[in-house]
Amino acid sequence: MSFTMAFIYDIRANLTMLVDLLNTSGDITDGGDELTTTAKLRGFAARHDFSGPLTATRSDVNETLDLRRRFAAALDASIDAETDDEVEAGTIAVVDEINLTLSDSGSVPQLVKHDHWDWHLHATGTRASLADRVAADVALVLIDLIRSGDLDRLGRCAAEDCRAYLADFSRNRSKRFCDTGSCATRTHVAAFRARHSDADSHN
């Protein structure tokens, strides 16, 4: 029996890409910001199987950093929401960024098939800048999440010392820890030791 939510392969890939993008921030990584150079942006695009030429300019880097900042702020509003009104406001914040991104990237959605990928949607052509292609894919996957009521599958790691984002692919939305390190193991070990320490102190 599978306990993983069966997202369409391109949605899953783009959602993983979005989380990876958010987690490249210097506020999250130990080694500093991971998207500060054209080489790092090209490496990011290569890791996530972007089609077309993987050429990047300084402008692409700056636009991608701004994209990351904008969506991190909008998604934080959604992730931190507790009341129905806050959930709605958080969703609207994400929608506003999606619409701005689609407009700025000159998106013209097309069905495409290439390499090992079956038919899927591209919001921009391969001649678009690398920044626009990243931006369009971020917008597309968030559109899918909002329309299916799955925006809450984007969250933050539950470890006290971690701020990383996560994508929850579980059927019951039970994922609590990110995939950037060993947060789950560290948290469980700490809880185990705390329980035993507490027990020992009462003996």
Coordinates of C-alpha atoms in Angstrom, one line a residue:
M1 CA 0.0 0.0 0.0
S2 CA 1.4 3.4 -1.0
F3 CA 1.4 6.3 1.5
T4 CA 2.7 8.8 -1.0
M5 CA 0.4 11.2 -2.8
A6 CA 0.3 10.5 -6.5
F7 CA 1.1 13.9 -8.0
I8 CA 1.6 14.0 -11.8
Y9 CA 5.4 13.7 -12.4
D10 CA 5.9 17.3 -13.7
I11 CA 4.0 18.8 -10.7
R12 CA 6.1 16.7 -8.3
A13 CA 9.3 17.8 -10.1
N14 CA 8.4 21.5 -10.1
L15 CA 7.3 21.4 -6.5
T16 CA 10.7 19.8 -5.6
M17 CA 12.4 22.5 -7.6
L18 CA 10.5 25.3 -5.8
V19 CA 11.4 23.9 -2.4
D20 CA 15.0 23.6 -3.5
L21 CA 14.9 27.2 -4.8
L22 CA 13.6 28.5 -1.4
N23 CA 16.2 26.5 0.5
T24 CA 19.1 28.0 -1.4
S25 CA 18.7 31.1 0.7
G26 CA 21.6 32.1 3.0
D27 CA 19.1 32.3 5.8
I28 CA 18.7 28.5 5.5
T29 CA 21.9 27.0 4.3
D30 CA 25.0 26.6 6.4
G31 CA 27.4 27.5 3.6
G32 CA 25.8 30.8 2.6
D33 CA 23.5 31.7 -0.3
E34 CA 23.6 29.1 -3.1
L35 CA 22.4 31.2 -6.0
T36 CA 24.8 34.2 -6.0
T37 CA 26.6 33.4 -9.3
T38 CA 25.7 32.5 -12.8
A39 CA 27.5 29.2 -12.4
K40 CA 25.4 28.3 -9.3
L41 CA 22.2 29.3 -11.2
R42 CA 23.2 27.1 -14.1
G43 CA 23.9 24.2 -11.7
F44 CA 20.5 24.7 -10.1
A45 CA 18.8 24.5 -13.5
A46 CA 20.8 21.5 -14.5
R47 CA 19.8 19.6 -11.3
H48 CA 16.2 20.2 -12.1
D49 CA 16.3 19.2 -15.7
F50 CA 15.4 22.5 -17.3
S51 CA 15.3 22.2 -21.1
G52 CA 16.8 24.7 -23.5
P53 CA 20.2 26.4 -23.2
L54 CA 21.4 26.7 -19.6
T55 CA 23.0 30.1 -20.1
A56 CA 22.8 32.6 -17.3
T57 CA 23.6 36.3 -17.0
R58 CA 24.0 38.4 -13.9
S59 CA 20.5 39.7 -14.6
D60 CA 19.2 36.1 -14.5
V61 CA 20.8 35.7 -11.1
N62 CA 19.3 38.9 -9.7
E63 CA 15.8 38.2 -11.1
T64 CA 15.9 34.7 -9.6
L65 CA 17.0 36.0 -6.2
D66 CA 14.1 38.5 -6.3
L67 CA 11.7 35.8 -7.3
R68 CA 12.8 33.6 -4.4
R69 CA 12.5 36.6 -2.0
R70 CA 9.0 37.4 -3.2
F71 CA 7.6 33.9 -3.1
A72 CA 9.2 33.1 0.3
A73 CA 7.4 36.1 1.8
A74 CA 4.1 35.2 0.2
L75 CA 4.4 31.5 1.1
D76 CA 5.4 32.3 4.7
A77 CA 2.1 34.2 5.0
S78 CA 0.3 31.0 3.8
I79 CA 2.4 28.6 5.9
D80 CA 2.0 30.7 9.1
A81 CA -1.8 31.2 8.7
E82 CA -4.0 29.9 11.5
T83 CA -7.4 31.4 11.1
D84 CA -9.6 31.1 7.9
D85 CA -9.1 34.8 7.2
E86 CA -5.3 34.4 7.4
V87 CA -5.4 31.3 5.2
E88 CA -7.4 33.3 2.6
A89 CA -5.0 36.3 2.9
G90 CA -2.0 34.0 2.5
T91 CA -3.5 32.4 -0.6
I92 CA -4.2 35.7 -2.1
A93 CA -0.6 36.8 -1.5
V94 CA 0.6 33.8 -3.4
V95 CA -1.9 34.4 -6.2
D96 CA -0.7 38.0 -6.6
E97 CA 2.8 36.8 -7.0
I98 CA 1.8 34.1 -9.5
N99 CA 0.0 36.6 -11.7
L100 CA 2.8 39.1 -11.5
T101 CA 5.3 36.4 -12.4
L102 CA 3.2 35.1 -15.4
S103 CA 3.0 38.7 -16.7
D104 CA 6.7 39.5 -16.2
S105 CA 7.9 36.3 -17.8
G106 CA 5.8 36.7 -20.9
S107 CA 4.3 33.3 -20.4
V108 CA 2.6 31.6 -23.4
P109 CA 1.8 28.1 -22.1
Q110 CA 2.5 25.2 -24.5
L111 CA 2.3 21.4 -24.3
V112 CA 5.7 19.9 -25.0
K113 CA 7.5 16.6 -25.0
H114 CA 11.3 16.2 -24.8
D115 CA 14.1 14.0 -23.6
H116 CA 12.7 11.5 -21.1
W117 CA 9.7 13.7 -20.2
D118 CA 6.2 12.8 -21.6
W119 CA 3.7 15.5 -22.4
H120 CA 3.7 18.4 -20.0
L121 CA 3.2 22.1 -19.8
H122 CA 5.8 24.8 -20.4
A123 CA 4.8 28.4 -19.7
T124 CA 7.6 29.8 -21.7
G125 CA 9.6 28.8 -24.8
T126 CA 13.2 27.5 -24.6
R127 CA 14.4 30.9 -26.0
A128 CA 13.2 32.7 -22.9
S129 CA 15.8 33.7 -20.3
L130 CA 16.8 31.2 -17.7
A131 CA 15.3 33.4 -15.0
D132 CA 12.0 33.6 -16.9
R133 CA 11.9 29.8 -17.3
V134 CA 12.5 29.2 -13.6
A135 CA 9.9 31.8 -12.7
A136 CA 7.3 30.3 -15.0
D137 CA 7.7 26.8 -13.6
V138 CA 7.3 28.2 -10.1
A139 CA 4.1 29.9 -11.1
L140 CA 2.7 26.8 -12.8
V141 CA 3.2 24.5 -9.9
L142 CA 1.7 26.9 -7.5
I143 CA -1.3 27.3 -9.8
D144 CA -1.8 23.5 -9.6
L145 CA -1.5 23.5 -5.8
I146 CA -4.0 26.3 -5.3
R147 CA -6.6 24.9 -7.8
S148 CA -6.4 21.5 -6.1
G149 CA -6.5 22.9 -2.5
D150 CA -3.0 21.6 -1.8
L151 CA -1.1 24.8 -1.0
D152 CA -0.7 23.6 2.5
R153 CA 1.6 20.8 1.2
L154 CA 4.3 23.5 1.3
G155 CA 5.6 23.9 4.9
R156 CA 8.6 24.5 7.1
C157 CA 10.7 22.0 8.9
A158 CA 9.6 21.2 12.5
A159 CA 13.1 21.0 13.9
E160 CA 13.8 23.9 16.3
D161 CA 17.1 24.7 14.7
C162 CA 16.0 24.5 11.1
R163 CA 14.1 27.0 8.8
A164 CA 14.1 24.9 5.6
Y165 CA 11.0 24.5 3.5
L166 CA 9.5 21.2 2.6
A167 CA 7.1 19.6 0.2
D168 CA 4.7 17.1 1.8
F169 CA 3.9 14.3 -0.7
S170 CA 2.3 12.1 2.0
R171 CA -1.4 11.2 1.6
N172 CA -2.3 12.4 5.1
R173 CA -0.1 15.5 5.1
S174 CA 2.1 14.1 7.9
K175 CA 5.6 15.2 6.8
R176 CA 7.2 17.3 9.5
F177 CA 10.8 17.5 8.6
C178 CA 12.8 18.7 5.6
D179 CA 15.1 16.8 3.4
T180 CA 18.1 19.1 3.7
G181 CA 19.8 17.2 6.5
S182 CA 19.1 14.8 9.4
C183 CA 16.5 17.0 11.1
A184 CA 14.1 14.1 11.8
T185 CA 16.8 11.9 13.3
R186 CA 18.3 14.7 15.4
T187 CA 14.9 15.7 16.8
H188 CA 13.9 12.1 17.6
V189 CA 17.3 11.4 19.3
A190 CA 17.0 14.6 21.3
A191 CA 13.5 13.7 22.4
F192 CA 14.6 10.2 23.4
R193 CA 17.5 11.5 25.5
A194 CA 15.2 14.0 27.1
R195 CA 12.7 11.4 28.1
H196 CA 15.5 9.2 29.6
S197 CA 17.1 12.1 31.4
D198 CA 13.7 13.0 32.9
A199 CA 13.1 9.4 33.9
D200 CA 16.6 9.1 35.5
S201 CA 16.0 12.3 37.5
H202 CA 12.9 10.7 39.1
N203 CA 14.7 7.5 40.1

